[in-house]
Short mmCIF file of C-alpha atoms and ligand atoms in Angstrom, two decimals:
data_model
loop_
_atom_site.label_atom_id
_atom_site.label_comp_id
_atom_site.label_asym_id
_atom_site.label_seq_id
_atom_site.Cartn_x
_atom_site.Cartn_y
_atom_site.Cartn_z
CA UNK A 22 86.84 84.55 80.54
CA UNK A 23 88.19 84.24 84.05
CA UNK A 24 85.38 83.26 86.39
CA UNK A 25 85.70 84.20 90.04
CA UNK A 26 83.27 83.16 92.72
CA UNK A 27 81.52 85.67 94.94
CA UNK A 28 83.68 84.94 98.02
CA UNK A 29 86.88 85.14 95.95
CA UNK A 30 85.79 88.53 94.82
CA UNK A 31 85.48 89.71 98.36
CA UNK A 32 88.88 88.22 99.05
CA UNK A 33 90.26 90.09 96.04
CA UNK A 34 88.44 93.23 97.08
CA UNK A 35 90.11 92.90 100.47
CA UNK A 36 93.53 92.66 98.83
CA UNK A 37 92.84 95.66 96.68
CA UNK A 38 91.74 97.79 99.57
CA UNK A 39 94.83 96.95 101.57
CA UNK A 40 96.95 97.92 98.56
CA UNK A 41 94.82 101.02 98.41
CA UNK A 42 96.01 102.07 101.83
CA UNK A 43 99.51 102.49 100.46
CA UNK A 44 98.66 105.18 98.03
CA UNK A 45 95.23 106.69 98.49
CA UNK A 46 96.90 109.71 100.02
CA UNK A 47 98.50 111.40 97.02
CA UNK A 48 97.94 115.14 96.58
CA UNK A 49 94.31 115.83 95.56
CA UNK A 50 93.20 112.26 96.24
CA UNK A 51 89.62 112.34 97.53
CA UNK A 52 89.26 110.68 100.90
CA UNK A 53 85.50 110.13 101.01
CA UNK A 54 84.67 109.92 97.30
CA UNK A 55 85.19 107.02 94.95
CA UNK A 56 88.18 107.32 92.63
CA UNK A 57 89.92 104.46 90.81
CA UNK A 58 93.21 103.21 92.24
CA UNK A 59 94.88 104.35 89.07
CA UNK A 60 94.28 105.54 85.53
CA UNK A 61 91.43 107.20 83.74
CA UNK A 62 87.76 107.18 84.77
CA UNK A 63 84.70 109.02 83.44
CA UNK A 64 80.96 108.29 83.66
CA UNK A 65 79.36 106.10 86.33
CA UNK A 66 77.73 103.10 84.61
CA UNK A 67 75.55 100.09 85.34
CA UNK A 68 74.68 101.21 88.85
CA UNK A 69 72.54 98.51 90.39
CA UNK A 70 71.73 97.48 93.96
CA UNK A 71 71.45 93.76 94.57
CA UNK A 72 71.65 91.49 97.60
CA UNK A 73 72.84 94.26 99.93
CA UNK A 74 75.53 95.48 97.54
CA UNK A 75 75.73 98.64 95.49
CA UNK A 76 77.54 97.98 92.24
CA UNK A 77 79.25 100.84 90.53
CA UNK A 78 80.73 100.34 87.08
CA UNK A 79 82.52 103.16 85.37
CA UNK A 80 84.04 104.25 82.07
CA UNK A 81 87.61 103.17 82.51
CA UNK A 82 90.84 103.14 80.52
CA UNK A 83 93.31 100.93 82.38
CA UNK A 84 96.38 101.96 80.36
CA UNK A 85 96.54 105.69 80.82
CA UNK A 86 95.34 108.74 82.71
CA UNK A 87 93.62 110.14 79.62
CA UNK A 88 90.56 108.78 77.80
CA UNK A 89 91.13 105.74 75.56
CA UNK A 90 89.46 102.45 74.59
CA UNK A 91 86.71 102.19 77.16
CA UNK A 92 86.19 99.30 79.56
CA UNK A 93 83.77 99.00 82.45
CA UNK A 94 85.69 99.26 85.71
CA UNK A 95 83.88 97.86 88.73
CA UNK A 96 83.59 98.69 92.42
CA UNK A 97 81.22 97.55 95.15
CA UNK A 98 80.04 98.97 98.43
CA UNK A 99 77.56 98.12 101.17
CA UNK A 100 77.19 101.68 102.45
CA UNK A 101 77.96 103.85 99.38
CA UNK A 102 80.98 105.26 101.21
CA UNK A 103 83.55 102.45 101.49
CA UNK A 104 84.35 101.01 98.08
CA UNK A 105 86.29 97.95 97.00
CA UNK A 106 87.56 98.04 93.46
CA UNK A 107 87.17 94.72 91.62
CA UNK A 108 88.64 93.42 88.37
CA UNK A 109 87.44 95.05 85.15
CA UNK A 110 83.93 93.82 84.34
CA UNK A 111 83.72 94.38 80.57
CA UNK A 112 86.50 94.61 77.99
CA UNK A 113 86.26 96.02 74.46
CA UNK A 114 85.77 93.42 71.70
CA UNK A 115 85.34 93.28 67.92
CA UNK A 116 82.12 95.29 68.18
CA UNK A 117 83.98 98.13 69.82
CA UNK A 118 84.70 99.91 73.07
CA UNK A 119 82.32 99.60 76.02
CA UNK A 120 80.64 102.97 76.38
CA UNK A 121 78.15 104.07 79.01
CA UNK A 122 75.06 102.12 79.96
CA UNK A 123 73.04 100.72 82.82
CA UNK A 124 72.12 97.49 84.59
CA UNK A 125 68.97 96.00 86.10
CA UNK A 126 67.88 93.06 88.19
CA UNK A 127 65.84 90.84 85.89
CA UNK A 128 63.81 89.33 88.76
CA UNK A 129 61.40 87.36 86.59
CA UNK A 130 64.14 86.23 84.23
CA UNK A 131 62.50 87.89 81.21
CA UNK A 132 65.83 87.57 79.41
CA UNK A 133 66.15 83.84 80.04
CA UNK A 134 69.77 84.32 81.13
CA UNK A 135 69.00 82.91 84.60
CA UNK A 136 69.45 79.16 84.87
CA UNK A 137 68.02 76.93 87.59
CA UNK A 138 66.19 79.73 89.36
CA UNK A 139 69.10 82.18 89.35
CA UNK A 140 68.19 85.84 89.07
CA UNK A 141 70.21 87.40 86.28
CA UNK A 142 71.48 90.96 86.35
CA UNK A 143 71.46 92.41 82.84
CA UNK A 144 73.57 95.31 81.64
CA UNK A 145 73.05 97.26 78.44
CA UNK A 146 75.77 99.48 77.03
CA UNK A 147 76.85 101.17 73.86
CA UNK A 148 79.53 99.55 71.77
CA UNK A 149 81.49 102.20 69.98
CA UNK A 150 83.38 100.86 66.98
CA UNK A 151 86.48 103.03 66.42
CA UNK A 152 86.97 101.71 62.85
CA UNK A 153 83.47 102.76 61.85
CA UNK A 154 84.10 106.12 63.45
CA UNK A 155 87.25 106.59 61.36
CA UNK A 156 85.43 105.62 58.19
CA UNK A 157 82.57 107.98 59.16
CA UNK A 158 80.01 105.28 58.47
CA UNK A 159 77.52 106.72 60.96
CA UNK A 160 76.91 103.13 62.03
CA UNK A 161 79.40 102.81 64.85
CA UNK A 162 77.31 103.16 68.03
CA UNK A 163 75.13 100.16 68.76
CA UNK A 164 73.64 98.74 71.95
CA UNK A 165 74.76 95.42 73.39
CA UNK A 166 73.90 93.46 76.52
CA UNK A 167 75.77 91.34 79.06
CA UNK A 168 74.52 89.35 82.03
CA UNK A 169 75.69 88.13 85.38
CA UNK A 170 74.41 85.06 87.17
CA UNK A 171 76.70 85.47 90.16
CA UNK A 172 75.06 88.55 91.68
CA UNK A 173 76.90 91.05 89.53
CA UNK A 174 80.44 89.91 90.25
CA UNK A 175 81.34 88.66 86.74
CA UNK A 176 79.70 89.31 83.40
CA UNK A 177 79.22 87.41 80.12
CA UNK A 178 78.36 89.18 76.91
CA UNK A 179 75.26 88.10 75.03
CA UNK A 180 76.05 86.08 71.89
CA UNK A 181 73.58 87.97 69.73
CA UNK A 182 75.08 91.43 70.26
CA UNK A 183 74.35 94.11 69.31
CA UNK A 184 70.68 94.04 70.32
CA UNK A 185 69.86 97.49 68.99
CA UNK A 186 71.58 98.97 65.96
CA UNK A 187 71.88 102.62 65.18
CA UNK A 188 69.50 103.94 62.55
CA UNK A 189 72.52 105.78 61.12
CA UNK A 190 73.02 108.35 63.83
CA UNK A 191 76.62 108.87 64.87
CA UNK A 192 75.60 109.80 68.42
CA UNK A 193 73.33 106.99 69.55
CA UNK A 194 74.26 105.90 73.00
CA UNK A 195 74.13 105.53 76.78
CA UNK A 196 71.06 103.27 77.26
CA UNK A 197 69.34 103.49 80.64
CA UNK A 198 66.93 100.70 81.53
CA UNK A 199 63.82 100.91 83.66
CA UNK A 200 60.84 98.61 84.26
CA UNK A 201 57.42 99.87 83.22
CA UNK A 202 55.24 97.85 85.58
CA UNK A 203 51.86 98.80 84.06
CA UNK A 204 52.70 96.97 80.82
CA UNK A 205 55.32 94.59 82.22
CA UNK A 206 57.98 95.78 79.81
CA UNK A 207 61.43 97.25 79.87
CA UNK A 208 62.06 100.79 78.71
CA UNK A 209 65.36 101.86 77.25
CA UNK A 210 65.98 105.60 77.37
CA UNK A 211 68.66 106.44 74.84
CA UNK A 212 70.48 109.60 73.78
CA UNK A 213 70.23 110.11 70.01
CA UNK A 214 71.99 113.23 68.72
CA UNK A 215 70.35 115.98 70.73
CA UNK A 216 67.15 114.06 71.37
CA UNK A 217 66.01 111.17 73.53
CA UNK A 218 64.59 108.01 71.91
CA UNK A 219 62.50 105.58 73.96
CA UNK A 220 62.45 101.86 73.16
CA UNK A 221 60.59 99.00 74.82
CA UNK A 222 61.19 95.28 75.15
CA UNK A 223 59.70 92.26 76.88
CA UNK A 224 62.99 90.35 77.10
CA UNK A 225 65.81 92.94 77.00
CA UNK A 226 66.88 91.52 73.62
CA UNK A 227 64.28 92.66 71.05
CA UNK A 228 63.68 96.37 71.11
CA UNK A 229 60.89 98.40 69.55
CA UNK A 230 61.03 102.16 69.15
CA UNK A 231 58.25 103.95 71.02
CA UNK A 232 58.90 107.67 70.62
CA UNK A 233 61.26 110.62 70.46
CA UNK A 234 61.53 113.50 72.87
CA UNK A 235 63.22 116.86 73.06
CA UNK A 236 62.62 118.84 69.87
CA UNK A 237 62.41 122.49 70.82
CA UNK A 238 62.66 121.73 74.54
CA UNK A 239 65.52 122.32 76.95
CA UNK A 240 69.11 123.18 76.07
CA UNK A 241 70.61 121.95 72.79
CA UNK A 242 74.09 123.47 72.85
CA UNK A 243 75.71 120.04 72.55
CA UNK A 244 75.15 116.32 72.22
CA UNK A 245 72.65 114.75 74.61
CA UNK A 246 74.19 111.91 76.61
CA UNK A 247 73.55 109.61 79.56
CA UNK A 248 69.80 110.01 80.16
CA UNK A 249 67.75 108.56 83.00
CA UNK A 250 63.99 108.14 83.36
CA UNK A 251 62.45 107.68 86.80
CA UNK A 252 59.34 108.52 88.73
CA UNK A 253 58.38 109.70 92.18
CA UNK A 254 55.11 109.12 94.01
CA UNK A 255 54.01 112.49 95.33
CA UNK A 256 50.63 112.96 97.01
CA UNK A 257 49.30 109.85 95.29
CA UNK A 258 50.48 110.98 91.87
CA UNK A 259 53.31 109.72 89.71
CA UNK A 260 55.65 112.51 88.68
CA UNK A 261 58.25 111.57 86.06
CA UNK A 262 61.74 112.95 85.86
CA UNK A 263 63.86 112.73 82.72
CA UNK A 264 67.54 113.47 83.28
CA UNK A 265 69.54 114.50 80.23
CA UNK A 266 73.26 115.12 80.33
CA UNK A 267 74.70 117.33 77.63
CA UNK A 268 78.17 118.19 76.39
CA UNK A 269 79.11 120.91 75.51
CA UNK A 270 76.56 123.64 76.29
CA UNK A 271 76.20 122.99 80.02
CA UNK A 272 75.08 125.82 82.28
CA UNK A 273 78.69 126.62 83.29
CA UNK A 274 80.19 125.76 79.89
CA UNK A 275 81.23 122.29 78.79
CA UNK A 276 79.40 119.44 80.46
CA UNK A 277 76.11 119.88 82.34
CA UNK A 278 72.98 118.00 83.42
CA UNK A 279 69.49 119.29 82.60
CA UNK A 280 66.19 117.71 83.51
CA UNK A 281 62.55 117.63 82.49
CA UNK A 282 59.46 117.02 84.59
CA UNK A 283 56.46 115.40 83.03
CA UNK A 284 54.51 112.24 82.40
CA UNK A 285 55.47 108.95 80.78
CA UNK A 286 52.77 106.55 79.59
CA UNK A 287 54.93 103.65 78.46
CA UNK A 288 55.35 105.20 75.04
CA UNK A 289 55.74 108.98 75.19
CA UNK A 290 57.32 111.35 77.64
CA UNK A 291 55.33 114.59 77.79
CA UNK A 292 57.02 117.46 79.51
CA UNK A 293 54.72 119.74 81.47
CA UNK A 294 57.19 122.46 82.37
CA UNK A 295 59.21 124.17 79.66
CA UNK A 296 61.66 125.96 81.97
CA UNK A 297 65.22 124.67 81.36
CA UNK A 298 66.42 123.33 84.69
CA UNK A 299 69.83 122.06 85.77
CA UNK A 300 70.50 119.47 88.41
CA UNK A 301 73.78 120.98 89.54
CA UNK A 302 74.90 124.55 88.92
CA UNK A 303 78.59 123.82 89.38
CA UNK A 304 80.84 122.84 86.49
CA UNK A 305 81.88 119.43 87.83
CA UNK A 306 78.96 117.06 88.05
CA UNK A 307 78.44 115.20 84.80
CA UNK A 308 76.94 112.02 83.36
CA UNK A 309 74.98 111.53 86.59
CA UNK A 310 72.24 108.91 86.73
CA UNK A 311 70.59 106.83 89.46
CA UNK A 312 71.00 103.33 90.88
CA UNK A 313 68.43 100.79 89.81
CA UNK A 314 66.56 98.47 92.20
CA UNK A 315 66.56 100.86 95.16
CA UNK A 316 62.75 101.07 95.44
CA UNK A 317 61.36 104.47 96.26
CA UNK A 318 64.74 105.75 97.32
CA UNK A 319 66.52 107.33 94.36
CA UNK A 320 70.30 107.59 94.59
CA UNK A 321 72.16 109.74 92.12
CA UNK A 322 75.87 109.75 91.33
CA UNK A 323 77.81 111.90 88.87
CA UNK A 324 81.33 112.09 87.51
CA UNK A 325 83.07 114.97 89.28
CA UNK A 326 84.66 116.61 86.26
CA UNK A 327 83.97 118.38 82.99
CA UNK A 328 85.07 117.40 79.48
CA UNK A 329 86.48 120.92 79.06
CA UNK A 330 89.52 120.02 81.14
CA UNK A 331 89.02 116.53 82.58
CA UNK A 332 92.02 115.07 80.76
CA UNK A 333 94.39 117.80 81.92
CA UNK A 334 93.67 118.21 85.63
CA UNK A 335 96.86 117.88 87.70
CA UNK A 336 96.49 114.43 89.25
CA UNK A 337 99.10 111.86 88.48
CA UNK A 338 98.26 108.27 89.26
CA UNK A 339 94.52 108.50 88.55
CA UNK A 340 92.16 110.95 86.90
CA UNK A 341 88.76 111.88 88.29
CA UNK A 342 86.47 110.93 91.11
CA UNK A 343 82.71 110.53 91.44
CA UNK A 344 80.46 112.94 93.35
CA UNK A 345 79.06 111.78 96.66
CA UNK A 346 76.10 109.49 96.18
CA UNK A 347 73.06 111.73 96.68
CA UNK A 348 69.47 111.17 97.61
CA UNK A 349 67.41 112.57 94.78
CA UNK A 350 63.94 113.97 95.32
CA UNK A 351 61.50 116.46 93.86
CA UNK A 352 60.14 119.49 95.59
CA UNK A 353 57.19 121.60 94.59
CA UNK A 354 57.91 125.33 94.64
CA UNK A 355 54.89 127.41 93.67
CA UNK A 356 53.46 124.72 91.45
CA UNK A 357 56.72 123.75 89.75
CA UNK A 358 58.81 120.70 90.54
CA UNK A 359 62.53 121.00 91.09
CA UNK A 360 65.06 118.32 91.96
CA UNK A 361 66.74 118.26 95.36
CA UNK A 362 69.95 116.40 96.10
CA UNK A 363 71.49 115.73 99.49
CA UNK A 364 74.34 113.44 100.58
CA UNK A 365 73.14 109.90 101.37
CA UNK A 366 72.59 109.39 105.12
CA UNK A 367 75.52 106.97 105.43
CA UNK A 368 77.86 109.97 105.14
CA UNK A 369 76.96 110.69 108.78
CA UNK A 370 78.57 107.42 109.82
CA UNK A 371 81.95 108.80 108.82
CA UNK A 372 81.79 111.53 111.45
CA UNK A 373 84.87 111.45 113.66
CA UNK A 374 84.42 114.69 115.54
CA UNK A 375 81.68 117.34 115.67
CA UNK A 376 82.17 120.97 116.48
CA UNK A 377 79.01 122.93 117.23
CA UNK A 378 78.90 126.68 117.25
CA UNK A 379 76.02 129.11 117.73
CA UNK A 380 77.94 132.35 118.12
CA UNK A 381 79.35 132.92 114.71
CA UNK A 382 81.46 136.01 114.24
CA UNK A 383 83.33 136.99 111.11
CA UNK A 384 86.71 137.18 112.87
CA UNK A 385 86.60 133.59 113.92
CA UNK A 386 88.81 131.22 111.98
CA UNK A 387 87.83 127.59 112.11
CA UNK A 388 90.72 125.16 111.61
CA UNK A 389 89.91 122.18 109.38
CA UNK A 390 91.69 118.93 108.94
CA UNK A 391 90.88 116.27 106.35
CA UNK A 392 87.50 115.73 104.77
CA UNK A 393 84.75 117.69 106.40
CA UNK A 394 81.01 118.26 106.26
CA UNK A 395 79.81 121.69 107.31
CA UNK A 396 76.17 122.54 108.00
CA UNK A 397 74.89 126.07 108.48
CA UNK A 398 71.47 127.13 109.61
CA UNK A 399 70.64 130.63 108.48
CA UNK A 400 67.78 132.63 109.99
CA UNK A 401 67.59 135.38 107.38
CA UNK A 402 69.55 134.76 104.23
CA UNK A 403 71.60 137.73 103.10
CA UNK A 404 74.87 138.33 101.26
CA UNK A 405 77.72 136.35 102.80
CA UNK A 406 81.05 134.74 101.94
CA UNK A 407 82.66 131.67 103.41
CA UNK A 408 86.37 131.43 102.68
CA UNK A 409 88.42 128.27 102.72
CA UNK A 410 92.13 129.01 102.75
CA UNK A 411 95.62 127.58 103.19
CA UNK A 412 98.87 129.06 104.51
CA UNK A 413 99.92 129.96 100.95
CA UNK A 414 97.07 132.46 100.70
CA UNK A 415 95.10 130.38 98.22
CA UNK A 416 91.35 130.62 98.71
CA UNK A 417 88.10 129.08 97.67
CA UNK A 418 85.09 131.30 98.26
CA UNK A 419 81.53 130.18 98.62
CA UNK A 420 78.65 132.54 99.21
CA UNK A 421 75.33 134.12 98.49
CA UNK A 422 74.81 137.30 96.51
CA UNK A 423 71.53 138.90 97.53
CA UNK A 424 71.44 141.25 94.52
CA UNK A 425 71.78 138.31 92.12
CA UNK A 426 69.66 136.00 94.32
CA UNK A 427 72.29 133.41 93.66
CA UNK A 428 74.73 131.24 95.51
CA UNK A 429 78.22 131.14 94.08
CA UNK A 430 81.56 129.38 94.23
CA UNK A 431 84.68 131.31 93.28
CA UNK A 432 87.71 129.18 92.46
CA UNK A 433 89.73 131.94 90.77
CA UNK A 434 92.27 132.00 93.62
CA UNK A 435 92.01 128.36 94.61
CA UNK A 436 95.33 127.09 93.24
CA UNK A 437 96.49 125.54 89.99
CA UNK A 438 94.40 126.44 86.97
CA UNK A 439 96.88 126.90 84.13
CA UNK A 440 95.81 123.62 82.49
CA UNK A 441 92.68 125.30 81.11
CA UNK A 442 91.71 128.90 80.33
CA UNK A 443 88.12 128.38 81.54
CA UNK A 444 88.97 126.79 84.84
CA UNK A 445 89.59 129.81 87.08
CA UNK A 446 86.08 131.24 87.30
CA UNK A 447 83.18 132.20 89.53
CA UNK A 448 80.06 130.06 89.10
CA UNK A 449 76.57 131.14 90.15
CA UNK A 450 73.61 128.94 90.98
CA UNK A 451 70.19 130.58 91.35
CA UNK A 452 68.47 130.30 94.69
CA UNK A 453 65.26 128.39 94.07
CA UNK A 454 63.83 128.35 97.60
CA UNK A 455 61.60 131.31 98.50
CA UNK A 456 61.91 131.25 102.28
CA UNK A 457 63.68 133.84 104.40
CA UNK A 458 65.59 131.18 106.27
CA UNK A 459 68.01 128.87 104.56
CA UNK A 460 70.39 126.01 105.21
CA UNK A 461 73.66 125.13 103.61
CA UNK A 462 75.63 121.91 103.63
CA UNK A 463 79.17 121.87 102.29
CA UNK A 464 81.30 118.79 101.82
CA UNK A 465 84.97 119.56 101.34
CA UNK A 466 87.24 116.68 100.39
CA UNK A 467 90.75 117.76 99.49
CA UNK A 468 90.19 118.94 95.92
CA UNK A 469 86.41 119.14 95.70
CA UNK A 470 83.51 120.97 97.24
CA UNK A 471 79.87 119.99 97.04
CA UNK A 472 77.39 122.67 97.95
CA UNK A 473 73.80 121.82 98.93
CA UNK A 474 71.72 124.96 99.51
CA UNK A 475 68.17 124.85 100.97
CA UNK A 476 68.23 121.07 101.46
CA UNK A 477 69.66 120.51 98.03
CA UNK A 478 67.35 122.74 95.96
CA UNK A 479 70.44 124.50 94.67
CA UNK A 480 73.38 122.15 94.29
CA UNK A 481 76.85 123.04 93.03
CA UNK A 482 79.92 120.83 92.58
CA UNK A 483 83.43 122.13 91.98
CA UNK A 484 86.92 120.71 91.82
CA UNK A 485 90.10 122.76 92.45
CA UNK A 486 93.80 122.21 92.99
CA UNK A 487 95.41 124.21 95.83
CA UNK A 488 99.12 123.62 96.45
CA UNK A 489 98.34 122.52 99.99
CA UNK A 490 94.91 121.48 101.22
CA UNK A 491 92.59 124.16 102.60
CA UNK A 492 92.84 123.97 106.36
CA UNK A 493 90.86 126.97 107.61
CA UNK A 494 87.42 128.45 107.18
CA UNK A 495 86.19 131.97 107.85
CA UNK A 496 82.72 133.45 107.44
CA UNK A 497 82.23 136.99 106.23
CA UNK A 498 78.85 138.52 105.99
CA UNK A 499 78.44 142.09 104.85
CA UNK A 500 74.97 142.72 106.23
CA UNK A 501 75.08 140.31 109.08
CA UNK A 502 73.42 137.37 107.38
CA UNK A 503 71.60 135.62 110.18
CA UNK A 504 73.90 132.68 110.69
CA UNK A 505 72.31 130.84 113.52
CA UNK A 506 74.09 127.54 113.95
CA UNK A 507 77.07 125.77 112.54
CA UNK A 508 78.20 122.16 112.70
CA UNK A 509 81.62 121.13 111.50
CA UNK A 510 81.93 117.39 111.19
CA UNK A 511 85.39 116.02 110.59
CA UNK A 512 85.07 112.82 108.58
CA UNK A 513 87.02 109.58 108.58
CA UNK A 514 88.77 108.85 105.29
CA UNK A 515 87.18 105.78 103.72
CA UNK A 516 90.39 104.25 102.46
CA UNK A 517 92.03 103.86 105.87
CA UNK A 518 90.26 101.23 107.87
CA UNK A 519 92.38 101.62 110.99
CA UNK A 520 91.69 105.33 111.43
CA UNK A 521 89.58 106.19 114.48
C1 LIG B 602 79.75 111.01 78.49
C2 LIG B 602 80.24 110.09 77.38
C3 LIG B 602 79.15 109.14 76.95
C4 LIG B 602 79.91 108.00 76.37
C5 LIG B 602 81.14 107.96 77.25
C6 LIG B 602 82.40 107.55 76.56
O1 LIG B 602 80.74 111.52 79.28
O2 LIG B 602 80.69 110.86 76.28
O3 LIG B 602 78.20 109.69 76.07
O4 LIG B 602 79.20 106.80 76.39
O5 LIG B 602 81.30 109.24 77.80
O6 LIG B 602 83.44 107.37 77.47
#
């Protein structure tokens, strides 16, 4: 395998980003979200923070803009906004394609991969064997590991792969690692059919099954995929969050991300709230999990698409982008915990120009140009619509429906949709906050909108394909929703370094 030193990688990264400047401006190309230079991408993988660098690996097929034999693509960032794409980190081999998985910093070298005091990073991923799949053996998804002793820049596969074989389940994948400090052991959270299996290990190589979770709980309209297990310290208590992606059967059809709140004791996850909850009520946030090694700060990232149409969306050189990295938290609303997600603070650093407005009338048209973050403060929440439009009369509508007590995004008139019969639709997300006042943050980036209502208690992510970018915004409010303040922040594209 080609070995490249850390500095060379930065040199290479530099070359790639200057190439990037030539063509990161195609129609629909996100300007502040990560997307691969070219070809197909799905789930974020192996997200790990180490030595000041956020690593992002991703399901990648370097030969086409549709899904194929999976590799792990690789990108790095210091601020979660500016990304440098690096050479592919993991290639398929005789054990199969490289499916989704995670990575950790093995600080005490439990794996023994570190030599001479080096701290190894260890990745675990599913190897999907396409021959076994064809022969319907039921034995084709097994877990393998790889390690890096150069701070995550290059990776070697473990000789003894796979480290965890399927018990005969055809869907047995997407391992997510976490450290269970109380018993000094690693936990692997794995999707198995439409359940979660937990395994533990002292060395990341020998795994023991601890328990199963999910029978009769949550949504089961599809296969469970890409789980994540993490905890938050709230008022001196540990509250555990189990994220479970599922496809199909998501809240808006196709792919969706549900979660469970409960307790994990190193063996069992016990859910203490049986309400089915979704992390994002839009259709286009899937396979999201969090970075490891970020301490108490939890940073979530999803794939900004949906398996219902991901392979047919009208982009040419590349297919799909990630969501914005989001700070993930829990909030207690009348005794129940809900997730909140908000853009990471480094988004603010991209601000090029701020427009502030405290006299908001419905006639006023706000011109927009390029990626933008819009923040509204609302005194008394009531029915309203915000319309993004272009000169061709195409529109994306975002609003609140008081009768339904729901926020919504309507992309029925937002441009091209003929690639999928389900695409042109209105999506509703329930309002979870109970206050009279509200706040809304919208991030519009060419062909995507992320909606964060009530500091991220209701989050919705949508992609859309207008023939020209939306360049105006208008607010309509039937009953005079108490819009108090508005900030429009025009953002600097992350791919163009020279832009002021
Ligand atoms: C989720 C998923 C994973 C799998 C990967 C394959 O989108 O289906 O379960 O590991 O994509 O690319």
